[in-house]
């Protein structure tokens, strides 16, 4: 990390309680270092964007933060609790929920059933093999609210495999919401969406961000600019810059390294 | 990779009230009719078939249902289920021989043994999936085979455990006649199948199917996938144990064959032939294979494996989703409903070929 980086980091260090923090987070894939000593601090209530060119290590960082892969080195804390090395399901119960860049659903379950499953996942009770699955009906009310929140009411009983791309992304979002997380990690929530859906998603994230901490990855600078309080720029696994959107956007290194690449992408 | 095509834990009709206008009554009625037909068939079976064969069908049907719970709903292919069927057979046989327990109790002891055995095996094998899971379970089953074969003093080694009594509270008809034994054993068979049905249509069953179809997402939703897998593995072993115990006691002896890998293979064959992820398919498969083997054996033909193998290949090639899966699909198509209705499954991980 360069001196300039540290300065920026200090200036824009989040005030208030730190919700999510990583120190020296590193991941090697068979000798290839996908994430290099990343430090990250996200304040409670903040909406934080993680940007960087393809292959920068953003998804890998999310995978590290949510326990899907184990860090080679470094630590992760959530609201002061060390979650390094914990399993994904344990981290979910610590109040950290993630969405997937590549939509990851249960093709044969309807949106409603997805949400019932998610709600039960947090409430517990999934081990009860002696009960009727009608007990899941107790989550129906909340599930329907969530379905409505992401605009899927008309499709609530359609198998997810039959939904259109944008609808799947919406369901992906609803699943994260269903966990009622303190910290949400959204991996490219607007990827592949048309302008209208992008606007709707921005609105949705803004609404659900209230009272939560959000970290999201997005290649769409309009989305980043509309939502993020702070931005971290990742490049080849390293933090290249961080700060407010305005500051990062005008950072010459970022322009040459990232935005330059974006413009002809 | 494994993106199973058609399956769901679509549960009670109540969970999909949307289906009500068109399909609710029809489907529900059909389900009850099916159940009634199954029960009637189970009750008349020893009248139309040589009673010991009827008992074999019942035991293998429960065994296959137990395997289907694991294979069809959790997507785990165990190639070592003989350990639970056979392990329980020996324990049930031994308790009947040495303690003189009435057979239902002996069978329960055997099933408990099978579950106790399945716990550590499950813990060690569910970390793997696909072919590795199959190999690990096979390896454990082979270890049990080795122990049983070596421990001659207790198990009789290659001679098997002889003279297992079918004690039933002094009711001589049951203790002596296969016909009546069948009826005494039937409640345990049906009870086991009911339990499997209950598991499939429970909150647990929903999670199980989710862990099968998309384990990463299930974990992201807070589910400890391995715990669910171990649990279903143990339940499956318990049911396999009930089946194996009843099988052994009905025969009056326990053969080394019960813990051999061929037995693990046969139950997989039966289940896949019938159609995985349906429970009914496992029963159909058992009826077909056990009757076929019996017919061939009594005709003096000694190439049984060739015939059952060919039947298996033909069925799997013609009906990729087994007999039951294919029929259920056809019915669903004709009534214009989602074929996934009965969790007609293909957790075979062959990305929709
Ligand atoms: N499991 C893995 N094994 C080996 N290499 C991996 C693995 N996962 C990711 N990588 C590599 O790590 C680098 C970072 O990938 P990552 O998916 O984190 O990038 P990203 O910033 O999310 O990119 P994108 O914007 O395209 O989503 C890439 O070079 C990728 O090939
Ligand atoms: Mg990515």
Coordinates of C-alpha atoms in Angstrom, one line a residue, chain B residues 36-326:
Chain B
X36 CA -55.4 -47.2 -1.0
X37 CA -54.3 -49.3 -4.0
X38 CA -50.8 -49.8 -2.5
X39 CA -52.3 -50.9 0.8
X40 CA -54.7 -53.3 -0.7
X41 CA -51.8 -54.8 -2.8
X42 CA -49.7 -55.1 0.3
X43 CA -52.5 -56.9 2.1
X44 CA -53.3 -59.4 -0.7
X45 CA -49.7 -60.0 -1.7
X46 CA -49.1 -63.3 0.3
X47 CA -52.4 -64.6 -1.2
X48 CA -51.2 -64.2 -4.8
X49 CA -47.5 -64.8 -4.3
X50 CA -45.6 -67.4 -2.3
X51 CA -45.5 -65.8 1.1
X52 CA -41.7 -65.8 1.7
X53 CA -41.3 -64.0 -1.7
X54 CA -44.0 -61.5 -0.6
X55 CA -41.9 -60.9 2.5
X56 CA -38.8 -60.4 0.4
X57 CA -40.6 -57.9 -1.7
X58 CA -41.8 -56.0 1.3
X59 CA -38.3 -55.9 2.9
X60 CA -36.6 -54.9 -0.4
X61 CA -39.2 -52.2 -1.0
X62 CA -38.5 -50.6 2.4
X63 CA -34.8 -50.9 1.8
X64 CA -35.1 -49.2 -1.6
X65 CA -37.4 -46.5 -0.1
X66 CA -34.6 -45.9 2.5
X67 CA -32.0 -45.5 -0.2
X68 CA -34.3 -43.2 -2.2
X69 CA -34.6 -40.9 0.7
X70 CA -30.8 -40.4 0.4
X71 CA -30.4 -40.7 -3.3
X72 CA -33.5 -39.0 -4.6
X73 CA -34.0 -36.3 -2.0
X74 CA -30.5 -35.6 -0.7
X75 CA -28.7 -36.4 -3.9
X76 CA -26.3 -38.7 -2.2
X77 CA -25.5 -42.0 -3.8
X78 CA -24.6 -44.5 -1.1
X79 CA -22.8 -47.6 -2.4
X80 CA -22.5 -49.0 1.1
X81 CA -26.1 -49.5 2.3
X82 CA -25.5 -53.2 2.7
X83 CA -23.7 -52.2 5.9
X84 CA -26.9 -51.0 7.4
X85 CA -29.2 -53.6 6.0
X86 CA -26.8 -56.4 6.8
X87 CA -25.4 -54.9 10.0
X88 CA -28.9 -54.8 11.3
X89 CA -29.6 -58.3 10.0
X90 CA -26.8 -59.7 12.1
X91 CA -27.6 -57.7 15.2
X92 CA -31.3 -58.6 14.9
X93 CA -30.4 -62.2 14.3
X94 CA -28.0 -62.3 17.2
X95 CA -30.4 -60.7 19.7
X96 CA -33.1 -63.1 18.6
X97 CA -30.8 -66.1 18.9
X98 CA -29.1 -65.2 22.2
X99 CA -31.6 -63.1 24.0
X100 CA -34.7 -64.7 22.5
X101 CA -36.2 -61.3 21.8
X102 CA -39.5 -61.2 19.9
X103 CA -38.7 -60.3 16.4
X104 CA -40.1 -56.8 16.3
X105 CA -37.8 -55.9 19.2
X106 CA -34.9 -57.7 17.7
X107 CA -35.4 -55.8 14.5
X108 CA -35.6 -52.5 16.3
X109 CA -32.3 -53.3 18.1
X110 CA -30.8 -54.0 14.7
X111 CA -32.1 -50.7 13.3
X112 CA -30.7 -48.8 16.3
X113 CA -27.3 -50.5 15.6
X114 CA -27.5 -49.5 12.0
X115 CA -28.2 -45.9 13.0
X116 CA -25.3 -45.9 15.5
X117 CA -23.1 -47.2 12.7
X118 CA -24.3 -44.7 10.3
X119 CA -23.6 -41.7 12.5
X120 CA -19.8 -41.8 12.3
X121 CA -19.8 -43.1 8.7
X122 CA -22.2 -40.3 7.7
X123 CA -20.0 -37.7 9.4
X124 CA -17.0 -38.9 7.6
X125 CA -18.6 -39.3 4.2
X126 CA -21.0 -36.4 3.7
X127 CA -18.0 -34.1 3.3
X128 CA -17.6 -35.7 -0.1
X129 CA -20.2 -35.9 -2.8
X130 CA -20.8 -37.7 -6.1
X131 CA -18.5 -40.6 -6.8
X132 CA -16.3 -39.9 -3.7
X133 CA -19.3 -40.2 -1.4
X134 CA -20.2 -43.5 -3.1
X135 CA -16.6 -44.8 -2.7
X136 CA -16.3 -43.8 0.9
X137 CA -19.6 -45.5 1.8
X138 CA -18.5 -48.5 -0.1
X139 CA -15.2 -48.6 1.7
X140 CA -16.9 -48.5 5.1
X141 CA -19.3 -51.3 4.1
X142 CA -16.4 -53.4 2.9
X143 CA -14.8 -52.9 6.3
X144 CA -17.9 -54.2 8.0
X145 CA -17.9 -57.1 5.6
X146 CA -14.4 -57.9 6.6
X147 CA -15.2 -57.8 10.3
X148 CA -18.3 -60.0 9.9
X149 CA -16.4 -62.5 7.8
X150 CA -13.5 -62.7 10.3
X151 CA -15.6 -62.9 13.4
X152 CA -16.7 -66.4 12.8
X153 CA -17.3 -67.3 16.4
X154 CA -20.1 -64.7 16.5
X155 CA -21.4 -64.5 13.0
X156 CA -20.7 -67.9 11.6
X157 CA -18.5 -66.4 8.9
X158 CA -19.2 -67.8 5.5
X159 CA -21.8 -70.2 6.8
X160 CA -23.9 -67.3 8.1
X161 CA -25.8 -67.1 11.3
X162 CA -28.1 -70.1 11.5
X163 CA -31.3 -70.8 13.3
X164 CA -32.7 -67.4 13.9
X165 CA -36.1 -67.7 15.6
X166 CA -39.0 -65.5 14.7
X167 CA -40.3 -65.1 18.2
X168 CA -43.6 -63.4 18.4
X169 CA -45.0 -63.5 21.9
X170 CA -45.9 -67.2 21.6
X171 CA -48.2 -66.7 18.7
X172 CA -47.3 -69.9 16.9
X173 CA -48.9 -69.1 13.6
X174 CA -46.6 -66.1 13.2
X175 CA -43.5 -67.9 14.5
X176 CA -43.9 -70.8 12.1
X177 CA -45.8 -69.7 9.0
X178 CA -44.4 -67.3 6.5
X179 CA -47.9 -66.3 5.6
X180 CA -48.7 -65.0 9.1
X181 CA -45.2 -63.7 9.7
X182 CA -45.8 -61.4 6.7
X183 CA -48.8 -59.8 8.3
X184 CA -46.9 -59.4 11.6
X185 CA -44.1 -57.7 9.9
X186 CA -46.1 -55.5 7.6
X187 CA -46.8 -52.8 10.1
X188 CA -43.1 -52.2 10.5
X189 CA -42.6 -52.1 6.8
X190 CA -45.5 -49.6 6.3
X191 CA -44.5 -47.7 9.4
X192 CA -41.0 -47.3 7.9
X193 CA -42.5 -46.1 4.6
X194 CA -44.7 -43.7 6.3
X195 CA -41.7 -42.3 8.1
X196 CA -39.9 -41.8 4.8
X197 CA -43.0 -40.0 3.5
X198 CA -43.1 -37.9 6.6
X199 CA -39.5 -36.9 6.2
X200 CA -39.9 -36.0 2.6
X201 CA -42.9 -33.8 3.3
X202 CA -41.5 -32.1 6.3
X203 CA -39.6 -28.8 6.8
X204 CA -36.5 -31.0 6.9
X205 CA -37.5 -32.5 3.6
X206 CA -37.7 -29.1 2.0
X207 CA -34.3 -28.2 3.2
X208 CA -32.9 -31.5 2.1
X209 CA -34.1 -30.9 -1.5
X210 CA -32.6 -27.4 -1.3
X211 CA -29.2 -28.8 -0.2
X212 CA -29.3 -31.2 -3.1
X213 CA -30.2 -28.7 -5.8
X214 CA -28.0 -25.8 -4.6
X215 CA -25.9 -26.5 -1.6
X216 CA -24.1 -23.2 -1.8
X217 CA -27.3 -21.2 -1.7
X218 CA -28.6 -23.4 1.1
X219 CA -25.5 -22.5 3.1
X220 CA -25.9 -18.8 2.3
X221 CA -29.4 -19.1 3.8
X222 CA -27.9 -20.3 7.0
X223 CA -28.4 -24.1 6.7
X224 CA -25.6 -26.4 7.8
X225 CA -25.7 -28.7 4.8
X226 CA -23.5 -31.4 6.3
X227 CA -25.8 -31.7 9.4
X228 CA -28.8 -32.3 7.2
X229 CA -26.9 -34.8 5.2
X230 CA -25.8 -36.7 8.2
X231 CA -29.3 -36.7 9.6
X232 CA -30.9 -38.1 6.5
X233 CA -28.1 -40.6 6.2
X234 CA -28.9 -41.9 9.7
X235 CA -32.6 -42.0 9.1
X236 CA -32.0 -43.8 5.9
X237 CA -29.7 -46.3 7.6
X238 CA -32.4 -46.9 10.3
X239 CA -35.0 -47.7 7.7
X240 CA -32.6 -49.9 5.9
X241 CA -31.9 -51.6 9.2
X242 CA -35.6 -52.3 9.8
X243 CA -35.8 -53.8 6.3
X244 CA -32.6 -55.9 6.7
X245 CA -33.6 -57.2 10.2
X246 CA -37.1 -58.3 8.9
X247 CA -35.5 -59.9 5.9
X248 CA -33.1 -61.9 8.0
X249 CA -35.6 -63.0 10.6
X250 CA -38.1 -64.0 7.9
X251 CA -35.5 -66.3 6.4
X252 CA -34.4 -67.7 9.7
X253 CA -30.8 -67.1 9.1
X254 CA -28.4 -64.3 8.2
X255 CA -26.2 -64.8 5.2
X256 CA -22.9 -63.1 4.6
X257 CA -24.4 -61.9 1.4
X258 CA -26.4 -59.3 3.4
X259 CA -23.3 -57.2 4.1
X260 CA -21.7 -57.8 0.7
X261 CA -21.3 -55.1 -1.9
X262 CA -23.6 -56.8 -4.3
X263 CA -26.5 -56.1 -1.9
X264 CA -25.5 -52.4 -1.9
X265 CA -25.5 -52.5 -5.7
X266 CA -28.9 -54.3 -5.9
X267 CA -30.7 -51.7 -3.9
X268 CA -29.3 -48.9 -6.0
X269 CA -30.4 -50.8 -9.1
X270 CA -33.9 -51.3 -7.7
X271 CA -34.2 -47.7 -6.8
X272 CA -32.9 -46.3 -10.0
X273 CA -35.0 -48.8 -12.0
X274 CA -38.2 -47.7 -10.2
X275 CA -37.3 -44.0 -10.4
X276 CA -35.5 -41.9 -7.8
X277 CA -37.0 -39.1 -5.8
X278 CA -40.5 -40.6 -5.8
X279 CA -40.6 -43.2 -3.0
X280 CA -43.2 -45.1 -5.0
X281 CA -40.6 -45.8 -7.6
X282 CA -38.5 -47.7 -5.1
X283 CA -41.5 -49.9 -4.3
X284 CA -42.2 -50.6 -7.9
X285 CA -38.6 -51.4 -8.5
X286 CA -38.5 -53.9 -5.6
X287 CA -41.6 -55.6 -6.9
X288 CA -40.2 -56.0 -10.4
X289 CA -36.7 -57.1 -9.4
X290 CA -37.6 -59.5 -6.6
X291 CA -40.3 -61.2 -8.6
X292 CA -38.1 -61.4 -11.6
X293 CA -35.3 -62.9 -9.6
X294 CA -37.6 -65.4 -8.0
X295 CA -39.0 -66.5 -11.3
X296 CA -35.6 -66.9 -12.8
X297 CA -34.3 -68.8 -9.8
X298 CA -37.2 -71.2 -9.7
X299 CA -36.9 -71.9 -13.4
X300 CA -33.4 -73.1 -12.7
X301 CA -31.8 -70.5 -14.8
X302 CA -28.5 -69.5 -13.4
X303 CA -27.7 -66.3 -15.2
X304 CA -30.0 -64.1 -13.1
X305 CA -27.5 -61.2 -13.2
X306 CA -27.6 -61.1 -17.0
X307 CA -31.4 -60.8 -17.0
X308 CA -31.8 -58.3 -14.2
X309 CA -28.8 -56.3 -15.7
X310 CA -30.5 -56.2 -19.1
X311 CA -33.8 -55.2 -17.6
X312 CA -32.0 -52.4 -15.8
X313 CA -30.2 -51.2 -18.9
X314 CA -33.4 -51.3 -21.0
X315 CA -35.4 -49.4 -18.4
X316 CA -32.8 -46.8 -17.8
X317 CA -32.3 -46.2 -21.5
X318 CA -36.0 -46.1 -22.3
X319 CA -37.2 -44.3 -19.2
X320 CA -34.4 -42.1 -18.1
X321 CA -36.2 -41.3 -14.9
X322 CA -37.2 -44.8 -14.0
X323 CA -40.5 -46.5 -14.3
X324 CA -42.4 -44.4 -11.8
X325 CA -40.7 -41.1 -12.7
X326 CA -41.6 -41.6 -16.4

